[in-house]
Amino acid sequence: AQSVTQLGSHVSVSEGALVLLRCNYSSSVPPYLFWYVQYPNQGLQLLLKYTSAATLVKGINGFEAEFKKSETSFHLTKPSAHMSDAAEYFCAVTLSGAGSYQLTFGKGTKLSVIP
Amino acid sequence: DTGVSQDPRHKITKRGQNVTFRCDPISEHNRLYWYRQTLGQGPEFLTYFQNEAQLEKSRLLSDRFSAERPKGSFSTLEIQRTEQGDSAMYLCASSLGQGVGQPQHFGDGTRLSIL
């Protein structure tokens, strides 16, 4: 079975400060990992994905994430927060085998950006 | 790319009524997924189609729920005899059909409120 844990349901940062959102996964086989962002009353928008090609993955809007197998982590970072980054962020995992394509999501981290 | 389209955006109904939601995926995507998202949680997988075939169903999909994708294009999700606990955002996603790890693209969802 696969699972995702996002540490911190709510994170606040000042505008211009580093953003760090944590994600740890549990998987018995090599995973595919994703970060999505959700703005109020909207669906989820893909930020970036890890599919084993490179451990450091760059996404849209200046976000990146690093896959660390030894730590089973896939934390999301952005060097300098912008007001428009305020949203809810979800980490998700799917397995590389077994013919199942469903995504398993974490509970999300709500990011607030303080001016 | 017109994106994934869901209709209606909001649905308010009385307990015990039947409701039906529609999802139009991105045109070249042959995989289609339904998820349910309750307040403060990440999306939870409900079911998945490859073309017109429904290949996977979650235990969350009780016998009051039925999903179809008759011609491998749009999909409908019907809930019969709605209950208070069905109040949630219902999200549809689609992806390309080659291999694992294809990113899923989400619509803006249908928010269901049961009175």
PDB file of N, CA and C in Angstrom, chain A residues 32 34 36 38 41-46 49 51 88 90 94-97 99-108, chain B residues 9-10 31 33 35 37 40-43 45 48 50 56 89 91 99-109 111:
ATOM      1  N   TYR A  32       6.039   7.102  -8.171  1.00  0.00           N
ATOM      2  CA  TYR A  32       6.003   8.347  -8.912  1.00  0.00           C
ATOM      3  C   TYR A  32       5.366   9.371  -7.969  1.00  0.00           C
ATOM      4  N   PHE A  34       4.161  13.524  -7.071  1.00  0.00           N
ATOM      5  CA  PHE A  34       3.637  14.742  -7.672  1.00  0.00           C
ATOM      6  C   PHE A  34       3.352  15.774  -6.586  1.00  0.00           C
ATOM      7  N   TYR A  36       0.781  19.119  -6.319  1.00  0.00           N
ATOM      8  CA  TYR A  36      -0.299  19.897  -6.931  1.00  0.00           C
ATOM      9  C   TYR A  36      -0.601  21.105  -6.044  1.00  0.00           C
ATOM     10  N   GLN A  38      -3.781  23.946  -5.155  1.00  0.00           N
ATOM     11  CA  GLN A  38      -5.228  24.185  -5.290  1.00  0.00           C
ATOM     12  C   GLN A  38      -5.574  25.553  -4.738  1.00  0.00           C
ATOM     13  N   ASN A  41     -11.914  27.021  -4.355  1.00  0.00           N
ATOM     14  CA  ASN A  41     -13.001  26.695  -5.287  1.00  0.00           C
ATOM     15  C   ASN A  41     -12.507  26.325  -6.682  1.00  0.00           C
ATOM     16  N   GLN A  42     -11.310  25.812  -6.755  1.00  0.00           N
ATOM     17  CA  GLN A  42     -10.780  25.364  -8.043  1.00  0.00           C
ATOM     18  C   GLN A  42     -10.263  23.936  -7.918  1.00  0.00           C
ATOM     19  N   GLY A  43      -9.961  23.346  -9.051  1.00  0.00           N
ATOM     20  CA  GLY A  43      -9.362  22.030  -9.065  1.00  0.00           C
ATOM     21  C   GLY A  43      -7.878  22.111  -8.765  1.00  0.00           C
ATOM     22  N   LEU A  44      -7.186  20.996  -8.982  1.00  0.00           N
ATOM     23  CA  LEU A  44      -5.761  20.921  -8.677  1.00  0.00           C
ATOM     24  C   LEU A  44      -4.940  21.174  -9.938  1.00  0.00           C
ATOM     25  N   GLN A  45      -3.883  21.948  -9.763  1.00  0.00           N
ATOM     26  CA  GLN A  45      -2.976  22.250 -10.873  1.00  0.00           C
ATOM     27  C   GLN A  45      -1.634  21.590 -10.599  1.00  0.00           C
ATOM     28  N   LEU A  46      -1.105  20.877 -11.582  1.00  0.00           N
ATOM     29  CA  LEU A  46       0.161  20.187 -11.415  1.00  0.00           C
ATOM     30  C   LEU A  46       1.309  21.187 -11.329  1.00  0.00           C
ATOM     31  N   LYS A  49       6.504  16.870 -11.172  1.00  0.00           N
ATOM     32  CA  LYS A  49       6.391  15.430 -10.987  1.00  0.00           C
ATOM     33  C   LYS A  49       7.774  14.802 -10.945  1.00  0.00           C
ATOM     34  N   THR A  51       9.550  11.193 -11.801  1.00  0.00           N
ATOM     35  CA  THR A  51       9.317   9.889 -12.418  1.00  0.00           C
ATOM     36  C   THR A  51      10.613   9.135 -12.614  1.00  0.00           C
ATOM     37  N   GLU A  88      -3.394  26.014  -1.230  1.00  0.00           N
ATOM     38  CA  GLU A  88      -3.190  24.728  -0.567  1.00  0.00           C
ATOM     39  C   GLU A  88      -2.378  23.822  -1.492  1.00  0.00           C
ATOM     40  N   PHE A  90      -0.745  19.962  -2.270  1.00  0.00           N
ATOM     41  CA  PHE A  90      -0.933  18.538  -2.037  1.00  0.00           C
ATOM     42  C   PHE A  90       0.203  17.741  -2.672  1.00  0.00           C
ATOM     43  N   THR A  94       1.862   7.680  -6.784  1.00  0.00           N
ATOM     44  CA  THR A  94       1.282   6.534  -7.450  1.00  0.00           C
ATOM     45  C   THR A  94       2.403   5.522  -7.647  1.00  0.00           C
ATOM     46  N   LEU A  95       2.036   4.256  -7.737  1.00  0.00           N
ATOM     47  CA  LEU A  95       3.040   3.209  -7.792  1.00  0.00           C
ATOM     48  C   LEU A  95       3.475   2.940  -9.226  1.00  0.00           C
ATOM     49  N   SER A  96       4.685   2.440  -9.367  1.00  0.00           N
ATOM     50  CA  SER A  96       5.230   2.207 -10.705  1.00  0.00           C
ATOM     51  C   SER A  96       4.834   0.856 -11.268  1.00  0.00           C
ATOM     52  N   GLY A  97       4.094   0.049 -10.508  1.00  0.00           N
ATOM     53  CA  GLY A  97       3.705  -1.242 -11.029  1.00  0.00           C
ATOM     54  C   GLY A  97       2.296  -1.592 -10.638  1.00  0.00           C
ATOM     55  N   GLY A  99      -0.352  -2.092 -12.154  1.00  0.00           N
ATOM     56  CA  GLY A  99      -1.458  -1.677 -13.008  1.00  0.00           C
ATOM     57  C   GLY A  99      -2.442  -0.732 -12.373  1.00  0.00           C
ATOM     58  N   SER A 100      -2.081  -0.112 -11.257  1.00  0.00           N
ATOM     59  CA  SER A 100      -2.983   0.836 -10.612  1.00  0.00           C
ATOM     60  C   SER A 100      -2.497   2.238 -10.889  1.00  0.00           C
ATOM     61  N   TYR A 101      -3.391   3.089 -11.341  1.00  0.00           N
ATOM     62  CA  TYR A 101      -2.983   4.433 -11.695  1.00  0.00           C
ATOM     63  C   TYR A 101      -3.544   5.491 -10.761  1.00  0.00           C
ATOM     64  N   GLN A 102      -4.202   5.058  -9.699  1.00  0.00           N
ATOM     65  CA  GLN A 102      -4.801   6.042  -8.799  1.00  0.00           C
ATOM     66  C   GLN A 102      -3.730   6.817  -8.066  1.00  0.00           C
ATOM     67  N   LEU A 103      -4.000   8.070  -7.792  1.00  0.00           N
ATOM     68  CA  LEU A 103      -3.143   8.893  -6.964  1.00  0.00           C
ATOM     69  C   LEU A 103      -3.615   8.805  -5.516  1.00  0.00           C
ATOM     70  N   THR A 104      -2.650   8.696  -4.605  1.00  0.00           N
ATOM     71  CA  THR A 104      -2.935   8.792  -3.182  1.00  0.00           C
ATOM     72  C   THR A 104      -2.370  10.121  -2.705  1.00  0.00           C
ATOM     73  N   PHE A 105      -3.243  10.943  -2.124  1.00  0.00           N
ATOM     74  CA  PHE A 105      -2.864  12.301  -1.734  1.00  0.00           C
ATOM     75  C   PHE A 105      -2.614  12.398  -0.233  1.00  0.00           C
ATOM     76  N   GLY A 106      -1.754  13.351   0.130  1.00  0.00           N
ATOM     77  CA  GLY A 106      -1.664  13.760   1.519  1.00  0.00           C
ATOM     78  C   GLY A 106      -2.834  14.667   1.867  1.00  0.00           C
ATOM     79  N   LYS A 107      -2.886  15.090   3.124  1.00  0.00           N
ATOM     80  CA  LYS A 107      -4.010  15.905   3.582  1.00  0.00           C
ATOM     81  C   LYS A 107      -3.871  17.369   3.200  1.00  0.00           C
ATOM     82  N   GLY A 108      -2.719  17.735   2.676  1.00  0.00           N
ATOM     83  CA  GLY A 108      -2.534  19.092   2.201  1.00  0.00           C
ATOM     84  C   GLY A 108      -1.889  20.005   3.220  1.00  0.00           C
TER      85      GLY A 108
ATOM     86  N   ARG B   9     -20.943  23.228 -11.693  1.00  0.00           N
ATOM     87  CA  ARG B   9     -19.912  23.607 -10.728  1.00  0.00           C
ATOM     88  C   ARG B   9     -20.428  23.441  -9.304  1.00  0.00           C
ATOM     89  N   HIS B  10     -21.696  23.706  -9.131  1.00  0.00           N
ATOM     90  CA  HIS B  10     -22.311  23.561  -7.810  1.00  0.00           C
ATOM     91  C   HIS B  10     -23.646  22.850  -7.968  1.00  0.00           C
ATOM     92  N   ARG B  31      -7.491   8.059 -20.374  1.00  0.00           N
ATOM     93  CA  ARG B  31      -7.739   7.658 -18.985  1.00  0.00           C
ATOM     94  C   ARG B  31      -8.524   8.758 -18.288  1.00  0.00           C
ATOM     95  N   TYR B  33     -10.471   9.718 -14.402  1.00  0.00           N
ATOM     96  CA  TYR B  33     -10.519   9.377 -12.974  1.00  0.00           C
ATOM     97  C   TYR B  33     -11.560  10.261 -12.272  1.00  0.00           C
ATOM     98  N   TYR B  35     -12.452  11.558  -8.271  1.00  0.00           N
ATOM     99  CA  TYR B  35     -12.001  11.668  -6.889  1.00  0.00           C
ATOM    100  C   TYR B  35     -13.070  12.435  -6.102  1.00  0.00           C
ATOM    101  N   GLN B  37     -13.333  14.985  -2.603  1.00  0.00           N
ATOM    102  CA  GLN B  37     -12.559  15.764  -1.661  1.00  0.00           C
ATOM    103  C   GLN B  37     -13.488  16.387  -0.639  1.00  0.00           C
ATOM    104  N   GLY B  40     -10.881  20.020   4.215  1.00  0.00           N
ATOM    105  CA  GLY B  40      -9.675  19.797   4.995  1.00  0.00           C
ATOM    106  C   GLY B  40      -8.929  18.524   4.666  1.00  0.00           C
ATOM    107  N   GLN B  41      -9.337  17.852   3.598  1.00  0.00           N
ATOM    108  CA  GLN B  41      -8.689  16.601   3.211  1.00  0.00           C
ATOM    109  C   GLN B  41      -8.167  16.680   1.784  1.00  0.00           C
ATOM    110  N   GLY B  42      -7.257  15.776   1.466  1.00  0.00           N
ATOM    111  CA  GLY B  42      -6.847  15.642   0.080  1.00  0.00           C
ATOM    112  C   GLY B  42      -7.869  14.828  -0.695  1.00  0.00           C
ATOM    113  N   PRO B  43      -7.825  14.893  -2.014  1.00  0.00           N
ATOM    114  CA  PRO B  43      -8.745  14.077  -2.812  1.00  0.00           C
ATOM    115  C   PRO B  43      -8.561  12.588  -2.548  1.00  0.00           C
ATOM    116  N   PHE B  45      -9.468   8.753  -4.157  1.00  0.00           N
ATOM    117  CA  PHE B  45      -9.790   8.067  -5.406  1.00  0.00           C
ATOM    118  C   PHE B  45     -11.127   7.349  -5.307  1.00  0.00           C
ATOM    119  N   TYR B  48     -11.752   4.675 -11.962  1.00  0.00           N
ATOM    120  CA  TYR B  48     -10.867   4.984 -13.079  1.00  0.00           C
ATOM    121  C   TYR B  48     -11.331   4.245 -14.331  1.00  0.00           C
ATOM    122  N   GLN B  50     -10.251   3.362 -18.464  1.00  0.00           N
ATOM    123  CA  GLN B  50      -9.351   3.354 -19.606  1.00  0.00           C
ATOM    124  C   GLN B  50     -10.267   3.234 -20.810  1.00  0.00           C
ATOM    125  N   GLU B  56     -11.079   0.143 -12.302  1.00  0.00           N
ATOM    126  CA  GLU B  56     -10.743   0.146 -10.885  1.00  0.00           C
ATOM    127  C   GLU B  56     -11.798   0.940 -10.129  1.00  0.00           C
ATOM    128  N   MET B  89     -16.626  17.877  -2.629  1.00  0.00           N
ATOM    129  CA  MET B  89     -16.245  18.301  -3.981  1.00  0.00           C
ATOM    130  C   MET B  89     -15.909  17.033  -4.755  1.00  0.00           C
ATOM    131  N   LEU B  91     -14.160  15.649  -8.013  1.00  0.00           N
ATOM    132  CA  LEU B  91     -13.165  16.069  -8.983  1.00  0.00           C
ATOM    133  C   LEU B  91     -12.984  15.004 -10.048  1.00  0.00           C
ATOM    134  N   GLY B  99       1.640   3.932 -20.216  1.00  0.00           N
ATOM    135  CA  GLY B  99       2.461   3.640 -19.063  1.00  0.00           C
ATOM    136  C   GLY B  99       1.979   4.257 -17.770  1.00  0.00           C
ATOM    137  N   VAL B 100       2.856   4.215 -16.785  1.00  0.00           N
ATOM    138  CA  VAL B 100       2.544   4.728 -15.451  1.00  0.00           C
ATOM    139  C   VAL B 100       3.227   6.074 -15.284  1.00  0.00           C
ATOM    140  N   GLY B 101       2.741   6.842 -14.324  1.00  0.00           N
ATOM    141  CA  GLY B 101       3.393   8.109 -14.018  1.00  0.00           C
ATOM    142  C   GLY B 101       2.951   9.260 -14.881  1.00  0.00           C
ATOM    143  N   GLN B 102       1.935   9.047 -15.728  1.00  0.00           N
ATOM    144  CA  GLN B 102       1.421  10.172 -16.508  1.00  0.00           C
ATOM    145  C   GLN B 102       0.710  11.131 -15.560  1.00  0.00           C
ATOM    146  N   PRO B 103       1.006  12.410 -15.630  1.00  0.00           N
ATOM    147  CA  PRO B 103       0.341  13.351 -14.729  1.00  0.00           C
ATOM    148  C   PRO B 103      -1.144  13.439 -15.031  1.00  0.00           C
ATOM    149  N   GLN B 104      -1.925  13.553 -13.977  1.00  0.00           N
ATOM    150  CA  GLN B 104      -3.354  13.697 -14.114  1.00  0.00           C
ATOM    151  C   GLN B 104      -3.713  15.184 -14.079  1.00  0.00           C
ATOM    152  N   HIS B 105      -4.590  15.574 -14.994  1.00  0.00           N
ATOM    153  CA  HIS B 105      -5.018  16.961 -15.113  1.00  0.00           C
ATOM    154  C   HIS B 105      -6.445  17.065 -14.603  1.00  0.00           C
ATOM    155  N   PHE B 106      -6.668  17.964 -13.664  1.00  0.00           N
ATOM    156  CA  PHE B 106      -7.942  18.040 -12.962  1.00  0.00           C
ATOM    157  C   PHE B 106      -8.843  19.143 -13.496  1.00  0.00           C
ATOM    158  N   GLY B 107     -10.146  18.887 -13.413  1.00  0.00           N
ATOM    159  CA  GLY B 107     -11.136  19.929 -13.629  1.00  0.00           C
ATOM    160  C   GLY B 107     -11.342  20.722 -12.347  1.00  0.00           C
ATOM    161  N   ASP B 108     -12.235  21.721 -12.419  1.00  0.00           N
ATOM    162  CA  ASP B 108     -12.487  22.580 -11.263  1.00  0.00           C
ATOM    163  C   ASP B 108     -13.479  21.972 -10.277  1.00  0.00           C
ATOM    164  N   GLY B 109     -14.021  20.799 -10.601  1.00  0.00           N
ATOM    165  CA  GLY B 109     -14.842  20.084  -9.644  1.00  0.00           C
ATOM    166  C   GLY B 109     -16.308  20.481  -9.645  1.00  0.00           C
ATOM    167  N   ARG B 111     -19.142  20.928  -6.686  1.00  0.00           N
ATOM    168  CA  ARG B 111     -19.359  20.933  -5.233  1.00  0.00           C
ATOM    169  C   ARG B 111     -20.801  20.544  -4.951  1.00  0.00           C
TER     170      ARG B 111
END
